[in-house]
Short mmCIF file of C-alpha atoms and ligand atoms in Angstrom, two decimals:
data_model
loop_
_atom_site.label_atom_id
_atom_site.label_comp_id
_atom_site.label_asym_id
_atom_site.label_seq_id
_atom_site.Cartn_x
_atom_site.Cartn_y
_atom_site.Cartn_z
CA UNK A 14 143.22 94.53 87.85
CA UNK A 15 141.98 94.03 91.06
CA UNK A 16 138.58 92.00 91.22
CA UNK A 17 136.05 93.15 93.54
CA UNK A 18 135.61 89.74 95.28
CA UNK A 19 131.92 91.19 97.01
CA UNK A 20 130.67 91.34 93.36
CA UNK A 21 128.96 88.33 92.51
CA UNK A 22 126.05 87.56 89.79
CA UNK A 23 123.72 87.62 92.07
CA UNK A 24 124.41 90.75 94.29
CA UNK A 25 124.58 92.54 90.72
CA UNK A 26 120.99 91.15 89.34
CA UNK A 27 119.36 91.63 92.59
CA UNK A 28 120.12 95.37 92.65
CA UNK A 29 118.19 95.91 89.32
CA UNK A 30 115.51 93.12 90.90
CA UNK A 31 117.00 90.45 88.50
CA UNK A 32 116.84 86.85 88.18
CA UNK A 33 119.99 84.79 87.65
CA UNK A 34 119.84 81.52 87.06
CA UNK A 35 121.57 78.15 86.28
CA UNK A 36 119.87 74.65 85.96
CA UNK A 37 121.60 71.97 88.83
CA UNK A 38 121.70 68.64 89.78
CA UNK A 39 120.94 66.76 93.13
CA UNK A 40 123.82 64.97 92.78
CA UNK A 41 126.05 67.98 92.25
CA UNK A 42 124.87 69.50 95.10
CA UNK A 43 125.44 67.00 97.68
CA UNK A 44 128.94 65.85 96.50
CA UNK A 45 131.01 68.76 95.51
CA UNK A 46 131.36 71.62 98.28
CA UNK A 47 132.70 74.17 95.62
CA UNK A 48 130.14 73.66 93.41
CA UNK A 49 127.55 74.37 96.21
CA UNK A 50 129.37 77.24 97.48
CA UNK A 51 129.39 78.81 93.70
CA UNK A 52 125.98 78.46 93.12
CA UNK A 53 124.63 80.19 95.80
CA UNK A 54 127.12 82.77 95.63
CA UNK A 55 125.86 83.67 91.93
CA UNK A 56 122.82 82.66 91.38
CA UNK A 57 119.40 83.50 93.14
CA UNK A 58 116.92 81.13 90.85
CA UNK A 59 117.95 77.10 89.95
CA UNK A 60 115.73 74.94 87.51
CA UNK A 61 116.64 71.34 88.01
CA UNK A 62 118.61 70.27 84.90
CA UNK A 63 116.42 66.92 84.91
CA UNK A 64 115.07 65.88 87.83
CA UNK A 65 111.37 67.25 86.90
CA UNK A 66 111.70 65.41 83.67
CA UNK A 67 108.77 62.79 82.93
CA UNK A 68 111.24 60.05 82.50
CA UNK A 69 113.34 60.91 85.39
CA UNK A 70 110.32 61.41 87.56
CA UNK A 71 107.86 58.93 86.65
CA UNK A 72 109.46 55.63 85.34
CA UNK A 73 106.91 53.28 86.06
CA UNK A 74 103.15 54.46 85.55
CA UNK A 75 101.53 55.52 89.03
CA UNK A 76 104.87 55.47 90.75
CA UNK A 77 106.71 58.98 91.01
CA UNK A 78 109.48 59.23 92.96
CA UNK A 79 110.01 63.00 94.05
CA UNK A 80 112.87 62.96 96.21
CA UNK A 81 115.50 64.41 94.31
CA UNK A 82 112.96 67.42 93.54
CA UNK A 83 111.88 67.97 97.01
CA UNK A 84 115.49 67.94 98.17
CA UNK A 85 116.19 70.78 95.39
CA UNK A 86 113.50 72.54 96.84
CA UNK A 87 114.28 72.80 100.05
CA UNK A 88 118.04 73.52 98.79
CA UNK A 89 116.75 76.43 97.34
CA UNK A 90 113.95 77.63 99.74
CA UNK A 91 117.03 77.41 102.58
CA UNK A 92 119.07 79.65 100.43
CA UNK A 93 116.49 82.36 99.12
CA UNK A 94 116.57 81.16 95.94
CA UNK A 95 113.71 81.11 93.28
CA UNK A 96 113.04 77.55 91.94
CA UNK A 97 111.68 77.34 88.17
CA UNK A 98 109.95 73.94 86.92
CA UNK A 99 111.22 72.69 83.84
CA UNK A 100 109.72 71.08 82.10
CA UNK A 101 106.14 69.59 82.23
CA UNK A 102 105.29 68.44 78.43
CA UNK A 103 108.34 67.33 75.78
CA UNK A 104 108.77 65.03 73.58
CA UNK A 105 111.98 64.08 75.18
CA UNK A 106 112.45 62.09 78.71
CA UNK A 107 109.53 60.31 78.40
CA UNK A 108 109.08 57.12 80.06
CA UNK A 109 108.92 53.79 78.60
CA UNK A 110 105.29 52.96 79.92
CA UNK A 111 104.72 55.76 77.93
CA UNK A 112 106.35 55.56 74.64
CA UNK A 113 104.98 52.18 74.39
CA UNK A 114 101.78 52.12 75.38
CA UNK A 115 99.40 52.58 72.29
CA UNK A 116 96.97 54.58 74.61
CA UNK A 117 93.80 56.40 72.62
CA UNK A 118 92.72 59.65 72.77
CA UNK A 119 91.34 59.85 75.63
CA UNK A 120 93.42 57.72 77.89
CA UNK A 121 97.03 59.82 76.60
CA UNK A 122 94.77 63.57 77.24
CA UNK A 123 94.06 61.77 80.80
CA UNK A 124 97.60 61.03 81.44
CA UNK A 125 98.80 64.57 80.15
CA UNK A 126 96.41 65.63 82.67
CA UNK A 127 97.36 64.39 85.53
CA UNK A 128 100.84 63.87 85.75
CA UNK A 129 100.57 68.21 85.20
CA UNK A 130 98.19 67.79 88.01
CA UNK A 131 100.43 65.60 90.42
CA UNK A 132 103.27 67.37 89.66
CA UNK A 133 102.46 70.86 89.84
CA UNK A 134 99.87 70.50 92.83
CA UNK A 135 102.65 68.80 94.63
CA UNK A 136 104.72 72.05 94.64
CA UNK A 137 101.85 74.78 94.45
CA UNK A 138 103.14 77.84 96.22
CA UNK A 139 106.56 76.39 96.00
CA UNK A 140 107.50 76.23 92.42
CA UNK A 141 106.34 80.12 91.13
CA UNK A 142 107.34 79.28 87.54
CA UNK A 143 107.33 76.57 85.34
CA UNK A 144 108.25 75.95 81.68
CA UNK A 145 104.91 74.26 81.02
CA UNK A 146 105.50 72.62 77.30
CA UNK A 147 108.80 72.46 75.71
CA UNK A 148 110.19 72.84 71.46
CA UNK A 149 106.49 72.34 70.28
CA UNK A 150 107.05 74.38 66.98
CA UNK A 151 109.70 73.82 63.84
CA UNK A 152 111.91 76.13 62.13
CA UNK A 153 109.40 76.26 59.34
CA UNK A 154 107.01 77.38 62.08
CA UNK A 155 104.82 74.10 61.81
CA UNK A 156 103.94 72.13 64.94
CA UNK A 157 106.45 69.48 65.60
CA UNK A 158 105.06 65.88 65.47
CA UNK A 159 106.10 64.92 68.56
CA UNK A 160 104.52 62.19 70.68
CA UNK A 161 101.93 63.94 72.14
CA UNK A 162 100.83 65.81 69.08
CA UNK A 163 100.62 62.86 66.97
CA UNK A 164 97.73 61.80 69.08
CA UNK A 165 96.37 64.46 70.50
CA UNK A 166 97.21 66.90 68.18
CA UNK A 167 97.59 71.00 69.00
CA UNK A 168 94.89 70.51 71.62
CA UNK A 169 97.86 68.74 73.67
CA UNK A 170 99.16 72.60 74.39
CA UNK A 171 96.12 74.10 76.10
CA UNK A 172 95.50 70.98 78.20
CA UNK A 173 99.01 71.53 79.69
CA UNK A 174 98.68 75.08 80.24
CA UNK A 175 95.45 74.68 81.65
CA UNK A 176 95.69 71.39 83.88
CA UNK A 177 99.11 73.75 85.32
CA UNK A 178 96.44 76.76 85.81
CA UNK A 179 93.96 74.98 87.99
CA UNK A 180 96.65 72.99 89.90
CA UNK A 181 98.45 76.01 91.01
CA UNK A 182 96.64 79.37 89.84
CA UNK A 183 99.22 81.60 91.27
CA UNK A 184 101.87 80.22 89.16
CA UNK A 185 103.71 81.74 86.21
CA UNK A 186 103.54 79.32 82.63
CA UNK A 187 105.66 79.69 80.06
CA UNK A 188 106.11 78.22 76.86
CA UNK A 189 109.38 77.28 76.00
CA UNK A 190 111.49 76.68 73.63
CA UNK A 191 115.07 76.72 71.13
CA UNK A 192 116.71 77.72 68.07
CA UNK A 193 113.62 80.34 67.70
CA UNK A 194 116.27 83.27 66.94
CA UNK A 195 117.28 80.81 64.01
CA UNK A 196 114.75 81.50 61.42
CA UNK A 197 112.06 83.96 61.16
CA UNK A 198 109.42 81.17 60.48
CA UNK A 199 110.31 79.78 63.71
CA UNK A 200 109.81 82.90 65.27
CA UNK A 201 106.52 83.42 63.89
CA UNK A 202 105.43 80.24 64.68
CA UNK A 203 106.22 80.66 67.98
CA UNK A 204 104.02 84.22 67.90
CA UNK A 205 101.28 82.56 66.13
CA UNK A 206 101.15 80.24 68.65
CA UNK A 207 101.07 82.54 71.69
CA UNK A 208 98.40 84.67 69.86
CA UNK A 209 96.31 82.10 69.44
CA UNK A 210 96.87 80.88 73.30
CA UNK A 211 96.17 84.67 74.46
CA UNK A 212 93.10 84.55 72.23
CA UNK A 213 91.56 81.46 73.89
CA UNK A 214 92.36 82.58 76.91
CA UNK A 215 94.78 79.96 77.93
CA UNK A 216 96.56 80.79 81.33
CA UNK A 217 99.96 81.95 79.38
CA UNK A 218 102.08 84.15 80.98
CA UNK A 219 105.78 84.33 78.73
CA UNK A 220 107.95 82.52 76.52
CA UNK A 221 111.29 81.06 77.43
CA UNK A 222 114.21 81.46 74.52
CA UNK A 223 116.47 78.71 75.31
CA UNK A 224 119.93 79.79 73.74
CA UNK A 225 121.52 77.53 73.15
CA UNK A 226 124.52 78.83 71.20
CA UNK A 227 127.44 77.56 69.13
CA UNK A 228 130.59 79.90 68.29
CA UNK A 229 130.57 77.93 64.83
CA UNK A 230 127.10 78.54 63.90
CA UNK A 231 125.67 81.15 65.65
CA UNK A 232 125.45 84.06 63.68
CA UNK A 233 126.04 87.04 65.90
CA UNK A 234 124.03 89.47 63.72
CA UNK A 235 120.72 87.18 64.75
CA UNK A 236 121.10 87.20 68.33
CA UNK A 237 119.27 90.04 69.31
CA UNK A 238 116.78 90.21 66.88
CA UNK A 239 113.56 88.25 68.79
CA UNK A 240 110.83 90.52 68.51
CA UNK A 241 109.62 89.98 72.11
CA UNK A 242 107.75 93.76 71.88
CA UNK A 243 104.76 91.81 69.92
CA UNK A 244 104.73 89.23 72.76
CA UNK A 245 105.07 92.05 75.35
CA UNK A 246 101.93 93.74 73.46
CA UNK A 247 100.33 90.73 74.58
CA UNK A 248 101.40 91.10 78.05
CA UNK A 249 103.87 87.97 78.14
CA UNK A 250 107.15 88.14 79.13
CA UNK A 251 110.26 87.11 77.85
CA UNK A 252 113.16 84.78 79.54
CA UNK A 253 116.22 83.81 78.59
CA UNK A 254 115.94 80.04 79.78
CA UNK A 255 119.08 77.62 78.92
CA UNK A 256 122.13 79.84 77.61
CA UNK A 257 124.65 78.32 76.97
CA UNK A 258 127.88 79.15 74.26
CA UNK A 259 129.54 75.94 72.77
CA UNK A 260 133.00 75.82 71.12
CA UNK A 261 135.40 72.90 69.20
CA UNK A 262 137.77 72.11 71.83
CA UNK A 263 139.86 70.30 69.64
CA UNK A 264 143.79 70.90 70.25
CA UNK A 265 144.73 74.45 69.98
CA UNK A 266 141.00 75.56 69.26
CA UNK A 267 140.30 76.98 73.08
CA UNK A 268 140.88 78.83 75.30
CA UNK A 269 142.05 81.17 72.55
CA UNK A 270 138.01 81.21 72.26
CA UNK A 271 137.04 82.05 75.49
CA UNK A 272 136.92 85.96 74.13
CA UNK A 273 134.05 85.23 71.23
CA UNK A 274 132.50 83.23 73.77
CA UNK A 275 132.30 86.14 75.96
CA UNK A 276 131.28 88.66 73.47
CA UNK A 277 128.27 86.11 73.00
CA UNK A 278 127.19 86.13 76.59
CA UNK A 279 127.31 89.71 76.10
CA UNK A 280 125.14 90.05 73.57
CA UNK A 281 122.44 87.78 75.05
CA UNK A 282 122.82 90.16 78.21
CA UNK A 283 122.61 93.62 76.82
CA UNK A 284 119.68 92.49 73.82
CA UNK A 285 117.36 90.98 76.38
CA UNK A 286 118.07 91.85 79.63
CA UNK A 287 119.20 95.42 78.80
CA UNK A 288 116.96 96.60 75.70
CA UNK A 289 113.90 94.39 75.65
CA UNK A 290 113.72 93.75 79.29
CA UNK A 291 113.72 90.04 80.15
CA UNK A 292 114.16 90.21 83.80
CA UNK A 293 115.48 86.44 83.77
CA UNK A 294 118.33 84.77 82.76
CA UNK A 295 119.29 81.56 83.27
CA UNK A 296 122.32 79.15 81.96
CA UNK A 297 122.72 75.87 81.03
CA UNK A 298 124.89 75.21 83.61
CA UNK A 299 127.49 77.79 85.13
CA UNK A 300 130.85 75.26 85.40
CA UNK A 301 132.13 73.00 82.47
CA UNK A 302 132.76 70.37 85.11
CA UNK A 303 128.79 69.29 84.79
CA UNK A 304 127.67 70.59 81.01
CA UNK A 305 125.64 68.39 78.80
CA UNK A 306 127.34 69.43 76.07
CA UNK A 307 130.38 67.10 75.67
CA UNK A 308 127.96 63.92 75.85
CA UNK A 309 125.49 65.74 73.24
CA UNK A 310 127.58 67.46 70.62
CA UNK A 311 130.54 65.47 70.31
CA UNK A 312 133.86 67.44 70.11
CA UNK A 313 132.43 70.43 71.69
CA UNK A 314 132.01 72.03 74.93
CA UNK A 315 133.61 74.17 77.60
CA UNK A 316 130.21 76.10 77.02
CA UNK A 317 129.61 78.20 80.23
CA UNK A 318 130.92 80.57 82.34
CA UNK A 319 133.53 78.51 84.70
CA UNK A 320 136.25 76.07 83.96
CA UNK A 321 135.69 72.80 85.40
CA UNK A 322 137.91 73.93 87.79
CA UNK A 323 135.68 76.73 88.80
CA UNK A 324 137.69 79.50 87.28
CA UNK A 325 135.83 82.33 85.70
CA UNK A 326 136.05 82.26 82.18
CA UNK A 327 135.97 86.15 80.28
CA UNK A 328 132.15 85.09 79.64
CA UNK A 329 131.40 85.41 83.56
CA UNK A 330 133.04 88.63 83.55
CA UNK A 331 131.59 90.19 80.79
CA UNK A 332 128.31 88.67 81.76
CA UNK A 333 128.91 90.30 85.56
CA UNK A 334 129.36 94.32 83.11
CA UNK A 335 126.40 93.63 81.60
CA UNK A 336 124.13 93.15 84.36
CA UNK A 337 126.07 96.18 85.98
CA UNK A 338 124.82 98.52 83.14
CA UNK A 339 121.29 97.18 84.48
CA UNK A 340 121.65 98.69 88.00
C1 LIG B 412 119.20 68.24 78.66
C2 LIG B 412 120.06 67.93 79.87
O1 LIG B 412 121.00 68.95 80.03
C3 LIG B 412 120.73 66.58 79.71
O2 LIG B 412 121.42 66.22 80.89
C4 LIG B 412 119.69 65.52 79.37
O3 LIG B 412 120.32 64.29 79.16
C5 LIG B 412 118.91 65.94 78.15
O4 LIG B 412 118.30 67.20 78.38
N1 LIG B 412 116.54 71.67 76.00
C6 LIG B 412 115.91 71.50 77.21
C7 LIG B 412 116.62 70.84 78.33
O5 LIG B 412 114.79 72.01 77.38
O6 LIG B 412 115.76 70.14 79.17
C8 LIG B 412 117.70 69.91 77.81
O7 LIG B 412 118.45 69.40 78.92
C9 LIG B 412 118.60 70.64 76.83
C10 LIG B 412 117.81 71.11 75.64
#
């Protein structure tokens, strides 16, 4: 079959007003032409993969180094694309000065504050949408006790969301976060959370579903089953964030998997971008060449749509058919 070579991602999403995305690297981006010339060719939205991370950002206290972020957004800005901020608050990626710094109350709320104030003032009317605090609930649907909530406890949430509010009031916050299509407690959790945002009138405006599958232990059946119609009730809106579909790739296991990992991509297509709505998705990553998921998940990988040699994979094109039944 012949492919339509003016048929890209992006040209598909934009027609039904769609945003497809992929997080990126700096370094990515200025070294390998190809991978430039794919990414703007599919994608019209980028979230840096961890350049906006605290860690990354801020590795001494005071001193921020934004380069690598203000070169993504100008990449993006020069090639119409939308850039999303991920991530302001998680328990991961923190710096050192941080972790160790027995700070009270008072001085940790303080620094919560204003690194969300540096940060997102820096890029107000730049950055449109950020992922404002990241995996804050359990599977059980309990608040995680991660470093911020073990001092500050659930309070640490509505800070974030609003220290992001006043620093740039135009801008779309999200919570975020993964493994919520796993169990039903998570999901609720997640819901009880957002209600009780909405109630307080937090600035909230969606939640993020990361995705990050596995062909071993992803139960296709679960997939689509997020009720985001409660959340929509509330008037937030749902994104896929960080899909991503890991295999074994073990001798003999793939490519003979490439098909199941297609028919996954699928599914996250047509459940949320098809029949619930989500007007964004975004992937982990769009070429195998730069995945985290060799370094994290030993044994496993090849988890998006490309081969490291930029080939498509039958996930890109039966990600491209979805989006098509959009249009
Ligand atoms: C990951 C990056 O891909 C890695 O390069 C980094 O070492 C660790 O973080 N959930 C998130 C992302 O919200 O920020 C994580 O990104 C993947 C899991």
């Amino acid at each position: 079959m012949a492919v339509d070579t003016t048929e890209t991602l992006k040209t598909i999403a934009e027609k039904s007003g769609m945003y497809i995305g992929t997080c990126a690297n700096l370094q990515a981006i200025e070294n390998d032409a190809a991978y430039v010339a794919n990414i703007t060719r599919h994608f019209n939205l980028v979230t840096p993969e961890n350049a906006l991370k605290f860690r990354v950002l801020c590795p001494e206290r005071g001193e921020y180094n934004f380069e690598a972020v203000d070169k993504l957004v100008a990449f993006t800005a020069a090639h119409n694309m939308q850039f999303r901020g991920h991530v302001l608050v998680w328990n991961d990626q923190l710096p050192h000065w941080l972790l160790n710094g027995n700070f009270s109350r008072n001085e940790l709320a303080s620094i919560l504050v204003n690194h969300i104030e540096t940060v997102v003032g820096r890029y107000a009317g730049k950055i449109p949408v950020w992922d404002v605090v990241n995996e804050s609930v359990d599977e059980l649907g309990h608040f995680k006790k991660t470093f911020w909530y073990n001092t500050l406890g659930p309070a640490y949430i509505e800070m974030a969301f609003e220290a992001a509010h006043r620093a740039d009031p135009a801008a779309r916050l999200f919570y975020n976060d993964y493994g919520v299509e796993g169990t039903y407690e998570h999901e609720n959790g997640v819901y009880r959370l957002l209600q009780s945002l909405t109630y307080h009138h937090i600035p909230v405006h969606g939640v993020g579903y990361q995705m990050h599958l596995s062909l071993e232990h992803t139960d296709r059946k679960i997939i689509g089953s997020l009720n985001t119609q409660r959340l929509a009730d509330m008037g937030l809106e749902c994104n896929i964030t960080e899909l991503d579909v890991r295999m074994r790739t073990g001798e003999g296991r793939f490519p003979q998997q490439y098909e199941a990992q297609a028919a996954l991509y699928a599914d996250i297509a047509r459940n949320y971008i098809l029949e619930k709505g989500c007007n964004t998705l975004i992937l982990w990553g769009f070429t195998d060449r730069y995945s985290w998921i060799p370094f994290f998940y030993p044994g496993e990988g090849a988890a998006t749509i490309m081969t490291e040699q930029y080939t498509p994979k039958p996930a890109f094109f039966s990600l491209l058919e979805e989006l098509k039944k959009k249009i």
